[in-house]
Amino acid sequence: VSSAQCLWCYTNNTCIDYPVRSILPPSSLCSLSNARWGVCWINFEALIIAMAVIAGLVLVSITVCCCYCCYCRRRSRSRLDEEEEQLARKREERRLQSLQR
C-alpha cells in the first residue's frame, strides 16, 4: 500500500484523503461497497461484516464458557452435598449400631 491514508473509491477511481474525524467514510465521499483502504483489496463493507462476525463469535464463546462453567460448578457442588449427606448418614448408622451393641 503506497498510502495507507488514502481512501480509494471505485466509482470515480480517485484516491481521497481519508476523513480522519470519522471511523467510516461518509457516503457523500464514496459508498461503503465501493470504498477501499488505499489502493488495496480491503473493502470497507466486507471489513465491517467480518469484524461483526468475529466479535459475535467471541461474545458467544465467552457466554457459552461462562454458562458451562457455572453449570459445572453447580453440578459439582450438588455432588459434593450428596456425598456429604451419605457420609453423615453412614456415620449416624455406625453410631446407632455401636450404641445397640
PDB file of C-alpha atoms in Angstrom, residues 7-14 30-31 33-36 39-41 43:
ATOM      1  CA  LEU A   7      -9.463   6.220   0.569  1.00  0.00           C
ATOM      2  CA  TRP A   8      -9.764   4.664  -2.877  1.00  0.00           C
ATOM      3  CA  CYS A   9     -13.194   4.949  -4.457  1.00  0.00           C
ATOM      4  CA  TYR A  10     -14.026   2.605  -7.341  1.00  0.00           C
ATOM      5  CA  THR A  11     -16.963   4.683  -8.599  1.00  0.00           C
ATOM      6  CA  ASN A  12     -14.768   7.517  -9.814  1.00  0.00           C
ATOM      7  CA  ASN A  13     -11.304   5.852  -9.494  1.00  0.00           C
ATOM      8  CA  THR A  14      -9.901   8.535  -7.227  1.00  0.00           C
ATOM      9  CA  CYS A  30     -17.943   7.116  -1.501  1.00  0.00           C
ATOM     10  CA  SER A  31     -20.368   4.278  -0.753  1.00  0.00           C
ATOM     11  CA  SER A  33     -19.281  -1.141  -1.139  1.00  0.00           C
ATOM     12  CA  ASN A  34     -17.021   0.917  -3.435  1.00  0.00           C
ATOM     13  CA  ALA A  35     -14.608   2.260  -0.819  1.00  0.00           C
ATOM     14  CA  ARG A  36     -11.199   0.637  -0.336  1.00  0.00           C
ATOM     15  CA  VAL A  39      -5.416   1.089  -3.471  1.00  0.00           C
ATOM     16  CA  CYS A  40      -5.944  -2.305  -1.928  1.00  0.00           C
ATOM     17  CA  TRP A  41      -8.320  -5.252  -1.655  1.00  0.00           C
ATOM     18  CA  ASN A  43     -13.381  -3.481   1.123  1.00  0.00           C
TER      19      ASN A  43
END
